[in-house]
mmCIF file of C-alpha atoms in Angstrom:
data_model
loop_
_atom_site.group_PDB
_atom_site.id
_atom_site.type_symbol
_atom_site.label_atom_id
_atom_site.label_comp_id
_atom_site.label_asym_id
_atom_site.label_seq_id
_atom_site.Cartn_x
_atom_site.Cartn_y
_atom_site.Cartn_z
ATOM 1 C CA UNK A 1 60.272 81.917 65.448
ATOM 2 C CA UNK A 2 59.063 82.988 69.009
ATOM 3 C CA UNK A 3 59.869 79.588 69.904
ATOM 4 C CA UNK A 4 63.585 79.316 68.699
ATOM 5 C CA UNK A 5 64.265 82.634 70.388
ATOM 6 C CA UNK A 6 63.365 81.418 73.589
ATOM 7 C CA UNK A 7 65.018 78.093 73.063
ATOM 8 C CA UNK A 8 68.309 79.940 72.329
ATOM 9 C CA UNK A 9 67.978 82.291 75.477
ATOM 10 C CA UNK A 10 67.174 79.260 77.511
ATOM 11 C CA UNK A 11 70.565 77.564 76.036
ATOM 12 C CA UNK A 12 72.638 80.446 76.645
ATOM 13 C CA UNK A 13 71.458 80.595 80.270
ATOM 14 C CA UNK A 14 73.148 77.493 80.800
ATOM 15 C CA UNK A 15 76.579 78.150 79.350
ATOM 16 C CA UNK A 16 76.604 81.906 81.684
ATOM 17 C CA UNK A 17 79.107 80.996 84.392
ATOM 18 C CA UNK A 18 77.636 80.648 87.793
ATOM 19 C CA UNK A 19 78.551 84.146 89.247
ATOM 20 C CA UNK A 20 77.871 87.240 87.671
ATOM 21 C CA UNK A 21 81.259 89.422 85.912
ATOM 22 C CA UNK A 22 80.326 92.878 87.748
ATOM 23 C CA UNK A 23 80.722 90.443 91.349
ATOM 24 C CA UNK A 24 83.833 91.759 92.406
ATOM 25 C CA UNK A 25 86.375 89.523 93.244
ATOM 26 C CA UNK A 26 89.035 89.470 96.275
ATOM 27 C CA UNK A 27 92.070 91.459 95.900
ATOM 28 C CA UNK A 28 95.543 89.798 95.989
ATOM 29 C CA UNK A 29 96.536 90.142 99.123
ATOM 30 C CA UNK A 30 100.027 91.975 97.876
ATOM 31 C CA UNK A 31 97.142 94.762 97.334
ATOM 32 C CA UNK A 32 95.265 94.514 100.181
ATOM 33 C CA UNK A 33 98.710 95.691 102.533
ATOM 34 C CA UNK A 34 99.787 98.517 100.579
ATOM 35 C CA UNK A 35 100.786 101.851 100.950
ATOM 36 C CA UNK A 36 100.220 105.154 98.427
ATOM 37 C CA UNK A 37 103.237 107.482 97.866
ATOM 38 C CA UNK A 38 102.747 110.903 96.267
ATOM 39 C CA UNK A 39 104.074 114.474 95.566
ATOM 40 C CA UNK A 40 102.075 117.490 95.831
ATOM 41 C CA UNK A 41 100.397 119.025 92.420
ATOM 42 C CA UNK A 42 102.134 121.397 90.771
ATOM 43 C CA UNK A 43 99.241 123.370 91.460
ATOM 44 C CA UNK A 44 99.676 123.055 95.038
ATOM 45 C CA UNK A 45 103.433 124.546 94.719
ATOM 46 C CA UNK A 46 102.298 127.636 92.563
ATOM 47 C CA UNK A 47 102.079 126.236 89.257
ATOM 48 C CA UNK A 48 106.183 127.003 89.322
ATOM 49 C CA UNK A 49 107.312 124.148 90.736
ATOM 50 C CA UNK A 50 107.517 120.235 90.237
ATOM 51 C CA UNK A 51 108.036 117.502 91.724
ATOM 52 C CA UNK A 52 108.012 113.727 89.952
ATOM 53 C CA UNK A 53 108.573 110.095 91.324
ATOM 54 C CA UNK A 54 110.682 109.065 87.918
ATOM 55 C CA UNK A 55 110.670 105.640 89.309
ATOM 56 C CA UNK A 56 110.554 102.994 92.637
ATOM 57 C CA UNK A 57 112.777 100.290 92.118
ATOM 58 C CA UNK A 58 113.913 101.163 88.950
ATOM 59 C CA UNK A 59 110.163 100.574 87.067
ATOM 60 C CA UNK A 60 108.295 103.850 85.942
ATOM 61 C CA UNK A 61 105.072 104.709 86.346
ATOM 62 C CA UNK A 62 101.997 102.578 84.828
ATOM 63 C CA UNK A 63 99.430 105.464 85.011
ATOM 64 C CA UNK A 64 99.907 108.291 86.984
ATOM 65 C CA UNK A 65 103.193 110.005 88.008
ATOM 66 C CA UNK A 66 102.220 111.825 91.302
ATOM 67 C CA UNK A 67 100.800 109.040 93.058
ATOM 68 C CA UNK A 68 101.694 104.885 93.429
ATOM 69 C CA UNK A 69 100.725 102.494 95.605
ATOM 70 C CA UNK A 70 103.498 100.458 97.077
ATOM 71 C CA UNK A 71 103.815 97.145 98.837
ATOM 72 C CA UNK A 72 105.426 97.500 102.291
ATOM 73 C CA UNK A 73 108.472 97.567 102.713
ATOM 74 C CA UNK A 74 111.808 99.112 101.514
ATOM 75 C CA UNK A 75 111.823 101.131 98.081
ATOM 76 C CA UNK A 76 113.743 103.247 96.484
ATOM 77 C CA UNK A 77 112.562 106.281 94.998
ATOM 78 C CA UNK A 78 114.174 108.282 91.929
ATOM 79 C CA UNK A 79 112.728 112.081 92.561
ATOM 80 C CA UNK A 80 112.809 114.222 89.929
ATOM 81 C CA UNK A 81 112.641 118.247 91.059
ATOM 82 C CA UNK A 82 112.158 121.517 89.332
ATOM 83 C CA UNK A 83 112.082 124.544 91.290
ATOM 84 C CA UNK A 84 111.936 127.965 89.457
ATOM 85 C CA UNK A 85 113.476 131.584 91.143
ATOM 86 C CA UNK A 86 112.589 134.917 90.574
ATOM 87 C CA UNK A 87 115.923 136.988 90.366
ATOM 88 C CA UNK A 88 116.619 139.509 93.065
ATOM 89 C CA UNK A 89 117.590 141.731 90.514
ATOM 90 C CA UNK A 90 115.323 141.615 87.255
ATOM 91 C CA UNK A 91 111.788 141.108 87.119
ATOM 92 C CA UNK A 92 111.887 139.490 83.983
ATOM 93 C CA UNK A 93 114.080 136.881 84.638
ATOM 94 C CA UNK A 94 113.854 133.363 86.248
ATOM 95 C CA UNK A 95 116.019 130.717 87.879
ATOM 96 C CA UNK A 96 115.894 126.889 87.345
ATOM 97 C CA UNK A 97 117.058 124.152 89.684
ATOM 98 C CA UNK A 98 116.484 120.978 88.547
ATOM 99 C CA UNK A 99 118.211 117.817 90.390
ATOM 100 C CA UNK A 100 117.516 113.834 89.813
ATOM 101 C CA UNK A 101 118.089 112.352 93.020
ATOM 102 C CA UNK A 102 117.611 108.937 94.321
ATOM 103 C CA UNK A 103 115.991 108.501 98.229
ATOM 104 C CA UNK A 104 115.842 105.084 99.878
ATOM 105 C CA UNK A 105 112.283 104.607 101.939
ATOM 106 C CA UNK A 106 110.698 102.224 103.679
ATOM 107 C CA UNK A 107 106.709 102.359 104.152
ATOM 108 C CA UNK A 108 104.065 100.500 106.526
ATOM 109 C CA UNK A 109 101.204 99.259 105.047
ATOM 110 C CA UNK A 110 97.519 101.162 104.656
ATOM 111 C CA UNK A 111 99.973 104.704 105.022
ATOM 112 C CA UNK A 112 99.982 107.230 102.793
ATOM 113 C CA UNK A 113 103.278 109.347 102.085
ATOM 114 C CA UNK A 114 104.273 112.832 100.726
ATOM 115 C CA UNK A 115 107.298 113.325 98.809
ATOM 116 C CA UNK A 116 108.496 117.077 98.708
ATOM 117 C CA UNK A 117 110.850 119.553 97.841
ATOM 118 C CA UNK A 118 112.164 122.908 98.642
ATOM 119 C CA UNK A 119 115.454 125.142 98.470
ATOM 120 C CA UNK A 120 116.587 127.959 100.601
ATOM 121 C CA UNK A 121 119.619 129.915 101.176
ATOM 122 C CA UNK A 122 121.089 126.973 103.192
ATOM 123 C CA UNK A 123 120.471 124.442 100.242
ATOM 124 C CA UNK A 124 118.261 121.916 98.230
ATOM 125 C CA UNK A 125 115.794 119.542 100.368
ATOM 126 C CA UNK A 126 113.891 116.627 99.456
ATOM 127 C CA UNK A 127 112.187 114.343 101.870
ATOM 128 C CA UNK A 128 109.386 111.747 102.668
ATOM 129 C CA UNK A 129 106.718 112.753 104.745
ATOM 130 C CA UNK A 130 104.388 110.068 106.751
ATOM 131 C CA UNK A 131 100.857 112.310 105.912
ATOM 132 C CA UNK A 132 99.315 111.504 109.053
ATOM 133 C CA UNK A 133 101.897 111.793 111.579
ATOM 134 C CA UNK A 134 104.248 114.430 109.680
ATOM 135 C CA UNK A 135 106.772 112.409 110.169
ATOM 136 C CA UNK A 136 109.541 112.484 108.233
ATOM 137 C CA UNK A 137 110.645 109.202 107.410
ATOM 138 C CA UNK A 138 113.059 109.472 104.944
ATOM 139 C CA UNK A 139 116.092 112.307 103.363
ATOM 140 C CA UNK A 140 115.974 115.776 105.033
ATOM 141 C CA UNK A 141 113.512 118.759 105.431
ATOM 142 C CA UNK A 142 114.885 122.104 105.776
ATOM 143 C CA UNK A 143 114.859 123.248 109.754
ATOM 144 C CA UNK A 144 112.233 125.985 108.993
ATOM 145 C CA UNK A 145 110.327 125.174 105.869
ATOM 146 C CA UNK A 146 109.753 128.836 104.247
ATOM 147 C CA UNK A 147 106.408 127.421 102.977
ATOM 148 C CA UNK A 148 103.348 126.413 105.169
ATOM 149 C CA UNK A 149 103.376 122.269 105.084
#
């Protein structure tokens, strides 16, 4: 019995494929140059307000809606925002704005990009944000955001 065990190990050794599965392998290149958009948390806009890439190019989301990585190049975005109001005059009462826009970007590969929102008594702003240089690069930010960026 001992010895058919070992026979059968010894045979399966010999059909394993040369490299191990857990060896990783090289990413596609398409990958390997690509660039992450996101929008902040709801969290990080007071639980009140929200902010959701509906889709790039027309395809939704595959796992996550706050964050996608992107090939370089030109893209564009369909932004959905929800912004809630307190009334000026009732403490019990809120205000909704909620707008489905569509924002044409173009990103540079190993970047990473912030989508966000805000409204003021000028008007509604959406815009894309290059994280590291705070540049926008795309839409319009209000001239003096009322929240710290």
């Amino acid at each position: 019995m001992r010895r058919a065990i070992i026979a059968t190990l010894i045979l399966l050794m010999g059909c394993a494929p040369s490299h191990g599965y857990l060896e990783p392998e090289e990413p596609p290149a398409e990958l390997v140059e690509s660039a992450i958009i996101r929008t902040p948390t709801p969290l990080l806009k007071d639980g009140r307000d929200s902010i959701v890439i509906k889709t790039i190019d027309g395809k939704p989301p595959t796992f996550l809606e706050y964050k996608w990585v992107v090939e370089p190049g030109d893209h564009e975005l369909e932004i959905q925002v929800e912004l809630k109001h307190d009334s000026r005059f009732s403490t019990d009462r809120t205000f909704h704005t909620r707008v489905l826009r569509k924002l044409p970007v173009t990103v540079e590969p190993d970047r990473e990009y912030l989508v966000d929102a805000e409204e003021n008594e000028t008007g509604l702003f959406i815009w894309v944000t290059d994280i590291e240089s705070k540049t926008v690069i795309a839409g319009e930010a209000p001239p003096h955001p009322l929240s710290a960026k």
